[in-house]
Coordinates of C-alpha atoms in Angstrom, one line a residue:
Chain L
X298 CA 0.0 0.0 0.0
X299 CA 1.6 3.1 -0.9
X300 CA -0.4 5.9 1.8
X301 CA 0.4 5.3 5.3
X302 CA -1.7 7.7 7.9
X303 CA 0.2 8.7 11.0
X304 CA -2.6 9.6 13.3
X305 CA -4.7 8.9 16.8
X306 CA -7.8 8.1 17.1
X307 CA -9.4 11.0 19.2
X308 CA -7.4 13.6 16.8
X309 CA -9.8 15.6 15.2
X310 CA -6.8 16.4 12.8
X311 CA -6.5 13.0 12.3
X312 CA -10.3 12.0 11.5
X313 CA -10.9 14.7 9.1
X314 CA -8.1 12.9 6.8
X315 CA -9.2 9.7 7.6
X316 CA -12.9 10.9 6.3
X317 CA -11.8 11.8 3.0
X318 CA -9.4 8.7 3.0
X319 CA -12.5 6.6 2.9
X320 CA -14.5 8.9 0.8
X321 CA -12.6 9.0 -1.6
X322 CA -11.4 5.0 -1.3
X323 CA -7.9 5.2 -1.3
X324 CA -6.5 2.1 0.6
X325 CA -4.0 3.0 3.4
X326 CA -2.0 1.7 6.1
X327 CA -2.8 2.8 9.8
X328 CA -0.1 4.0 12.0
X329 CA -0.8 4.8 15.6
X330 CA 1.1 8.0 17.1
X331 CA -0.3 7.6 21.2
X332 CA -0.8 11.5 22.2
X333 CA -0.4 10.6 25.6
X334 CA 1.2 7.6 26.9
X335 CA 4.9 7.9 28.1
X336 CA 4.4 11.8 27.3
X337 CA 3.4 11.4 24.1
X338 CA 4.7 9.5 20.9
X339 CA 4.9 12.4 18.4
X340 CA 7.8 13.4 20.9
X341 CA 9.9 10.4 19.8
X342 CA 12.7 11.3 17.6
X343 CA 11.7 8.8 15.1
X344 CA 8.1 10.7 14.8
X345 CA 10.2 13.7 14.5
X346 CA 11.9 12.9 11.6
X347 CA 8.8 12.7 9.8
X348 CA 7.0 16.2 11.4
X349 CA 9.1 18.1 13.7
X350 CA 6.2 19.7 14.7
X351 CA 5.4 16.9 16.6
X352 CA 1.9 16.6 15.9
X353 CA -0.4 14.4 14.0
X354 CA -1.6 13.7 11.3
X355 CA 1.2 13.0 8.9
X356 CA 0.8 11.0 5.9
X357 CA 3.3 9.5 3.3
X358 CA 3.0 8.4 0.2
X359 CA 5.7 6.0 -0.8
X360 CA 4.6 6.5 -5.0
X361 CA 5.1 9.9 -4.8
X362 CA 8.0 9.6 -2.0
X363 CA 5.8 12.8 0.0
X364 CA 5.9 13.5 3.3
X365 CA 2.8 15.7 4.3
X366 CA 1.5 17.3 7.2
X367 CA -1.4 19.3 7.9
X368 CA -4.8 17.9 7.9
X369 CA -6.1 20.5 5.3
X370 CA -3.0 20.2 2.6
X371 CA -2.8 16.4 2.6
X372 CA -6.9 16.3 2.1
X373 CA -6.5 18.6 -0.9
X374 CA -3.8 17.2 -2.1
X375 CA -5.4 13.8 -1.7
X376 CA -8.7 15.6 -3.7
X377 CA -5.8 16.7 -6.8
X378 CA -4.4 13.1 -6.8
X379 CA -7.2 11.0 -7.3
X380 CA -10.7 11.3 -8.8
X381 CA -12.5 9.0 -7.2
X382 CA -15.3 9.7 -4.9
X383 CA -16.7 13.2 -4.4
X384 CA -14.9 16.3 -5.5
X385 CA -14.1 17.7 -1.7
X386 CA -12.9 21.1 -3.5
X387 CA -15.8 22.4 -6.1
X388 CA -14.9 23.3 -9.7
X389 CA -15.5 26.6 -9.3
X390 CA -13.5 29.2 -8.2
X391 CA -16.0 31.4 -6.4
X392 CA -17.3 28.3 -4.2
X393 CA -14.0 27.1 -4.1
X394 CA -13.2 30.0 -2.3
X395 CA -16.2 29.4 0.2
X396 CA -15.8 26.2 0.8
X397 CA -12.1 26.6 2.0
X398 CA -13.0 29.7 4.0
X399 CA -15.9 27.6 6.6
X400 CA -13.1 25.0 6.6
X401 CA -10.7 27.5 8.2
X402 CA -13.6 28.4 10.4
X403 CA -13.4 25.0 12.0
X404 CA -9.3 23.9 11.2
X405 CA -8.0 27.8 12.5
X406 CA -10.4 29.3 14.4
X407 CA -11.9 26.4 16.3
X408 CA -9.5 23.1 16.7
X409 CA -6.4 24.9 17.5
X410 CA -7.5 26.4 20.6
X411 CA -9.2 23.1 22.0
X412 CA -6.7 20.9 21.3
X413 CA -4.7 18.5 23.9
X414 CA -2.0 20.6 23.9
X415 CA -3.3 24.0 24.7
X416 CA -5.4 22.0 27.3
X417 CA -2.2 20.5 28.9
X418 CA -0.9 24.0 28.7
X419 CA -3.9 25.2 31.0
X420 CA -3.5 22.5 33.5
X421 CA 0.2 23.1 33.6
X422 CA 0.5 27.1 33.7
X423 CA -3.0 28.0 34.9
X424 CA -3.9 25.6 37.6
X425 CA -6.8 24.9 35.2
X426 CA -8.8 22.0 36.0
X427 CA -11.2 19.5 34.1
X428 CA -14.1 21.9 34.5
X429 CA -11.9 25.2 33.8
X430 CA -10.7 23.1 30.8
X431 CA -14.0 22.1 29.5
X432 CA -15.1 25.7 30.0
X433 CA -12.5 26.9 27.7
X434 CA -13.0 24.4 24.8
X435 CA -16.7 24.9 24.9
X436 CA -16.2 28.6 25.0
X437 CA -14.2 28.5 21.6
X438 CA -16.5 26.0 20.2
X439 CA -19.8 27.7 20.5
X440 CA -17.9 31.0 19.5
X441 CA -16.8 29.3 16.2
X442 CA -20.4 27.3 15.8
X443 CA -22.3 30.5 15.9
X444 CA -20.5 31.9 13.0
X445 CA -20.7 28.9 11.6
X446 CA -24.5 28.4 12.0
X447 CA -25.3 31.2 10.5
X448 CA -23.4 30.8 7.5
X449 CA -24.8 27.6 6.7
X450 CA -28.0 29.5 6.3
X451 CA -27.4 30.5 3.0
X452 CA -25.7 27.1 1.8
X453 CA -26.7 23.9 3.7
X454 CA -28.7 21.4 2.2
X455 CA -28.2 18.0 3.4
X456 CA -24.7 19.0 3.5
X457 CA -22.9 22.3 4.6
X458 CA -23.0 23.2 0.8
X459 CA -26.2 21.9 -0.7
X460 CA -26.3 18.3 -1.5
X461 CA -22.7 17.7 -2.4
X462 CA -20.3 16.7 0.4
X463 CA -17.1 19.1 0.6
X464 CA -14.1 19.4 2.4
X465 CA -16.5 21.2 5.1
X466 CA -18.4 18.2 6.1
X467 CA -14.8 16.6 6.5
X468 CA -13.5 19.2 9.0
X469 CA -17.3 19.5 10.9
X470 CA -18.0 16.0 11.7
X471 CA -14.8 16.0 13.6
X472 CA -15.6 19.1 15.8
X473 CA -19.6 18.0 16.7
X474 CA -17.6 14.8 18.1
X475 CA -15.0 17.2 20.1
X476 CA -17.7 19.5 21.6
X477 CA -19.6 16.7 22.4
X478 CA -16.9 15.4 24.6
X479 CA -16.9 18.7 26.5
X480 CA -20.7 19.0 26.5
X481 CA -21.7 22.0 24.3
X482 CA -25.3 21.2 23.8
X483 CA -25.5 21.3 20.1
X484 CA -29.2 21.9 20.2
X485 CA -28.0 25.1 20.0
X486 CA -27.0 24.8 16.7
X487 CA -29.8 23.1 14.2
X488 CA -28.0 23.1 11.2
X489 CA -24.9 22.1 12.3
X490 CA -26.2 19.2 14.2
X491 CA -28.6 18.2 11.1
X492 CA -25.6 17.9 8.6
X493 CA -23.3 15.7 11.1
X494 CA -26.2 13.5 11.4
X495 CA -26.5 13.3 7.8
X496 CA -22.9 12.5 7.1
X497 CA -22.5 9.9 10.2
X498 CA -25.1 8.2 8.1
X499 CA -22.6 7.3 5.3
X500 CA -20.2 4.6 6.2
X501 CA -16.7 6.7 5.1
X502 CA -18.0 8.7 8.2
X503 CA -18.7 5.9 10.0
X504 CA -15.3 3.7 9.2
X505 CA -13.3 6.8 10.4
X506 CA -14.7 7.4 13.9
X507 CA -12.7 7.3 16.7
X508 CA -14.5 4.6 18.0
X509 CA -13.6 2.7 15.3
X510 CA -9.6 3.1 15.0
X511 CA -7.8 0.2 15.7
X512 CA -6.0 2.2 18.8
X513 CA -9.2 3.4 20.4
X514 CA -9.5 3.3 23.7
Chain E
X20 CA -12.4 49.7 -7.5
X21 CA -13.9 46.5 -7.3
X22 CA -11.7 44.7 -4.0
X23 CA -12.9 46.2 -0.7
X24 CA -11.0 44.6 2.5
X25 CA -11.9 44.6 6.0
X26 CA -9.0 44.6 8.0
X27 CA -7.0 46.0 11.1
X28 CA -3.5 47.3 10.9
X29 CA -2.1 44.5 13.6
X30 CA -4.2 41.7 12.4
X31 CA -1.6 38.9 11.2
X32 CA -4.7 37.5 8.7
X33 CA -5.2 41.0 7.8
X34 CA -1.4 42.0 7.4
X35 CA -1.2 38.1 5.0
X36 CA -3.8 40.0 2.4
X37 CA -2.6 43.0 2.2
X38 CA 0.8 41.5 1.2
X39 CA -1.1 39.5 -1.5
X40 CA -2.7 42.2 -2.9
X41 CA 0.3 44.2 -3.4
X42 CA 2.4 41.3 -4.2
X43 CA -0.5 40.3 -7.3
X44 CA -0.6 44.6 -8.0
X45 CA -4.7 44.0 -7.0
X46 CA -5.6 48.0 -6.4
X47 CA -8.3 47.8 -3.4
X48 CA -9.7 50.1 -0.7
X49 CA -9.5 49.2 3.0
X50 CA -11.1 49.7 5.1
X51 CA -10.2 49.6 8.9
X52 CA -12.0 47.7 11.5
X53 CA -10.7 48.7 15.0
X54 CA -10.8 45.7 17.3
X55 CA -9.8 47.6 20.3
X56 CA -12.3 50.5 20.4
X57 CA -15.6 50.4 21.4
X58 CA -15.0 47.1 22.5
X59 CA -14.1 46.1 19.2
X60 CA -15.4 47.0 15.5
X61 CA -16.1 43.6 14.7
X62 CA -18.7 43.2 16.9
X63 CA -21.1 45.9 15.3
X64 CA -24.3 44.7 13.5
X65 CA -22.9 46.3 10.4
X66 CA -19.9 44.0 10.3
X67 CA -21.6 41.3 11.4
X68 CA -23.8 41.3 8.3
X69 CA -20.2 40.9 6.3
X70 CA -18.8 37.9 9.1
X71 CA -21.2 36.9 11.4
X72 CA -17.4 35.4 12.6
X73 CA -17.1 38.9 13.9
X74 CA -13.0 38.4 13.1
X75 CA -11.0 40.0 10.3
X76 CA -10.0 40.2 7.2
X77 CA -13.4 40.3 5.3
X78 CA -13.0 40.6 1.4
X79 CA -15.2 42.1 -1.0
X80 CA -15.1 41.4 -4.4
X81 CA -17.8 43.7 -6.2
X82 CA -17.3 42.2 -9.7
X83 CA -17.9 38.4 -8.7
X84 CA -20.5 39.4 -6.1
X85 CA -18.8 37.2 -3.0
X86 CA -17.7 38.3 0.4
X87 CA -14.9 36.3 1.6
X88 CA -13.5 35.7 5.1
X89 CA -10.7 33.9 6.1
X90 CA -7.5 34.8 4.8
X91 CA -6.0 32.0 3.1
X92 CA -9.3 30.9 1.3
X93 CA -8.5 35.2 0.4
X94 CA -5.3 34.6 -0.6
X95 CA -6.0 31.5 -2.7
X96 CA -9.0 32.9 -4.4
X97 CA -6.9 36.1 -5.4
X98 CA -3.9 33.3 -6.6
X99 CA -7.1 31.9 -9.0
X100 CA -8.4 34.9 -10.4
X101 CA -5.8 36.8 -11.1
X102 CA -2.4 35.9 -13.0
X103 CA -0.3 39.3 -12.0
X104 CA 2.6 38.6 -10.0
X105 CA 4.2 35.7 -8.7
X106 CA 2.0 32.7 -8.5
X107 CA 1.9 31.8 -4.8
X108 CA 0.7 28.3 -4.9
X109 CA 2.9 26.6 -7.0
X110 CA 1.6 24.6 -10.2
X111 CA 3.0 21.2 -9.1
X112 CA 0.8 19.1 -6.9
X113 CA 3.8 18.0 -4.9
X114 CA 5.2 21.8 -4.4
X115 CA 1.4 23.2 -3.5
X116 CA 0.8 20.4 -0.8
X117 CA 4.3 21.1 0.6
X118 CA 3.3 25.5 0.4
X119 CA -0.1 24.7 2.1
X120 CA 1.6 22.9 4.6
X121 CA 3.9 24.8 5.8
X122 CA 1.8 27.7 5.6
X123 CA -0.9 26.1 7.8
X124 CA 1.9 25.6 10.0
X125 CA 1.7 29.4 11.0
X126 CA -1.8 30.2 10.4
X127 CA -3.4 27.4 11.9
X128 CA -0.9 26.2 14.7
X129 CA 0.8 29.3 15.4
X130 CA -1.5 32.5 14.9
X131 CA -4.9 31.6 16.3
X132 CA -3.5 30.8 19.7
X133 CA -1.5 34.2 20.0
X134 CA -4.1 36.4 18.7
X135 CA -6.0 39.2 20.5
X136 CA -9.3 37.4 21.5
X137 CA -7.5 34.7 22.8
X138 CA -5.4 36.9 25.2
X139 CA -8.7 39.3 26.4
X140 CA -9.8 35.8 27.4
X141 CA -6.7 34.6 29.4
X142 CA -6.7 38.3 31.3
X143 CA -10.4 37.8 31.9
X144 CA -10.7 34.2 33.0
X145 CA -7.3 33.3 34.5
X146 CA -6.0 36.7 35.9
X147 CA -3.0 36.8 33.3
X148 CA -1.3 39.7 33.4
X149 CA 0.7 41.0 30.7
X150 CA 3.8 39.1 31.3
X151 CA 1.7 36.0 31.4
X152 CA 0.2 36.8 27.9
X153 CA 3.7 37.3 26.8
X154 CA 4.8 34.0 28.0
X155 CA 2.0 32.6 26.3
X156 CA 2.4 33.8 23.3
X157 CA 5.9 33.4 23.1
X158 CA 5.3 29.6 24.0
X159 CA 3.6 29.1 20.9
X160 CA 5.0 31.0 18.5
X161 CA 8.6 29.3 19.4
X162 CA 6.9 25.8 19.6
X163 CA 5.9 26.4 16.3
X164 CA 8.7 28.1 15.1
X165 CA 11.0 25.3 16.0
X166 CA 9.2 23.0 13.9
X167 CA 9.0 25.3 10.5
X168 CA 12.8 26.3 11.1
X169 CA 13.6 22.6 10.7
X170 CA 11.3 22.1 8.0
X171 CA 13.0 25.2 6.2
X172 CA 16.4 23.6 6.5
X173 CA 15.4 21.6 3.1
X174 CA 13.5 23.9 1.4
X175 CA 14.9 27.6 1.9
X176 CA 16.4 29.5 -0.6
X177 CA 16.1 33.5 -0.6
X178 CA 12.2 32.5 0.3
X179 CA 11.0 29.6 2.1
X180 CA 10.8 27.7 -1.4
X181 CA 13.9 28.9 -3.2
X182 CA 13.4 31.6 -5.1
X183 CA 9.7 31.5 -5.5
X184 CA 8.1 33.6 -3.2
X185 CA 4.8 32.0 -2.0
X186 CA 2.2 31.6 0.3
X187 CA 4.4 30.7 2.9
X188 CA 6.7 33.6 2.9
X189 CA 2.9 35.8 3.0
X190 CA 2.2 34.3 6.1
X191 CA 5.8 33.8 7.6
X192 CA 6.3 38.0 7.6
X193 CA 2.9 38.8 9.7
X194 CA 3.7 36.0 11.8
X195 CA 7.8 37.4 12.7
X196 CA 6.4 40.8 13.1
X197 CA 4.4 38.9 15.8
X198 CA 6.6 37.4 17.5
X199 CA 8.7 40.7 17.9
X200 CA 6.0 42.2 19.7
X201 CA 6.1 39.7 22.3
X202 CA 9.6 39.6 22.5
X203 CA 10.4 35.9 20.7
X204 CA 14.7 35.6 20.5
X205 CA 14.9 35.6 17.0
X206 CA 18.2 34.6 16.8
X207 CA 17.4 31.1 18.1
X208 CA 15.3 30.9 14.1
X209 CA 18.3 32.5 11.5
X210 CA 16.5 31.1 8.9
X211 CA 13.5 32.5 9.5
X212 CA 14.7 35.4 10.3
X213 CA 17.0 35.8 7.3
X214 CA 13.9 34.7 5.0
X215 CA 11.4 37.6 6.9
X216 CA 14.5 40.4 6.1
X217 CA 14.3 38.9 2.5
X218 CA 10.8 39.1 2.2
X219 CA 10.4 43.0 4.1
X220 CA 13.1 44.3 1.3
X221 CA 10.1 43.9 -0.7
X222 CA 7.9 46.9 -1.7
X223 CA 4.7 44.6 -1.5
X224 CA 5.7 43.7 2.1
X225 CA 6.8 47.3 2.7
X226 CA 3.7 48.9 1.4
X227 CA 1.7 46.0 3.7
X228 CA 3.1 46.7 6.9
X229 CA 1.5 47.3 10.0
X230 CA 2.9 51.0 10.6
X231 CA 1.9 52.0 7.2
X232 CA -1.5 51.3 7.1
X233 CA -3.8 54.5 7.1
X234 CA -5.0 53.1 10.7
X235 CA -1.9 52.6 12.3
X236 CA -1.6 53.9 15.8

């Protein structure tokens, strides 16, 4: 098999590839990276020589003899390579350009700040504990879902854009499971909850839940 | 003029546009909104209406009727449209995945953490004083500094990639002029550094900067 995924099973960085992986039926090869026991594998220096940013996900692809990090650049570049399954970038360059932009609503102005390593951070610098924590990622969540919610307005249909699934539904489906963990009640947001539903229906959703991941927990 | 952009003098995301802009030679007309005063501009019904995000940069694009947040969907969608100056995503599949990369590196693991909202929130909920934002920031933004300086070590010419100046290099200079601010050592980053001094030789970058924007305080 030529891809192999470097990834963990609770990484929302990590399921969003995994999603289009499936969607778009590319066979690959599993490697768990453990985000927490003995500190944390990604620290190891044999991780590091494949993302010295020492975070996951990281895929390579012997064919093309790439090393990729970055959720969002290995999904498009994985769209460019191969055409099967959906499209997750349109055709055309005005909703091109929206699609990307609500997936940098949830990969930059949502994940980053709820992640385990600003959390760790908290706990560490702040005397933050598992409520102050929880408080914190919800706070970011629902700050990034309203924004969100509202946007779908003018595009959702059975998906965040219509009825074709995007790149969007990719990076979404991750971050309802994330701020379901810290118990943002996503009643709050109709839409949002409507489309994750919708997706989770499809078994490329279903195949890469955490739950699912040969190193879940 | 057709382009209209939303921005703040300070703003990172902001500053990554207007270097586009003037990179591609794409006139425009900005216009500033202040996310100190009044408790912030971006919070106004008004701007809401434009990014119900209530963050900046918003673009405008008159001609193709689409508002646009989110500055690298921006920056991407100016990269598609027009064909003035330097191509910033590269043509080659490999070469783009490696630019997205790397420049997700800063804007979605570097730059959301450090950014104003997320220090009005540390102040507000955990007492952190200006040092203690300082720290925090720094912590980040040499975490992820660390990482890209390695990565740079096999790609770096006069630019991040050789030669070409790209995406990367647009979201690198915001992000050094950052790090300043807070005080980041960056001596312990030469090629980083030596890339940013590169890059701010530039008229584009020059013409982008913070301090000569017409909102500058």
């Amino acid at each position: 098999m030529s891809i192999r995924l470097y990834g963990y099973w609770r990484s929302s960085a990590s399921y969003r590839v995994r999603i289009a992986l499936h969607l778009k039926d590319i066979p690959f090869e599993h490697q768990s990276v453990h985000l927490v026991r003995d500190g944390g594998e990604q620290h190891l220096r044999s991780y590091q020589g494949l993302n010295p940013s020492a975070l996951v996900p990281t895929l390579v692809d012997e064919d093309e003899d790439i090393i990729l990090n970055q959720s969002l650049a290995i999904i498009e570049y994985l769209d460019e390579k191969y055409d099967t399954g959906p499209a997750l970038l349109p055709e055309h360059k005005l909703q091109r350009a929206r699609v990307r932009a609500l997936a940098y609503d949830v990969a930059a102005d949502i994940q980053p700040l709820a992640n385990l390593r600003v959390l760790q951070y908290l706990e560490r610098e702040f005397d933050a504990d598992a409520e102050g924590k929880a408080v914190w990622a919800r706070y970011w969540i629902e700050k990034g879902f309203t924004g969100i919610e509202k946007r779908l307005q003018t595009t959702a249909g059975k998906y965040c854009f219509g009825f074709d699934l995007t790149l969007v539904d990719v990076c979404l489906v991750p971050q309802v499971y994330n701020a379901l963990r810290f118990g943002v009640d996503m009643a709050d947001y109709p839409l949002i909850q409507r489309i994750a539903e919708n997706c989770n229906k499809l078994e490329a959703f279903s195949r890469a839940a955490p739950e699912n991941q040969p190193d879940a927990q």
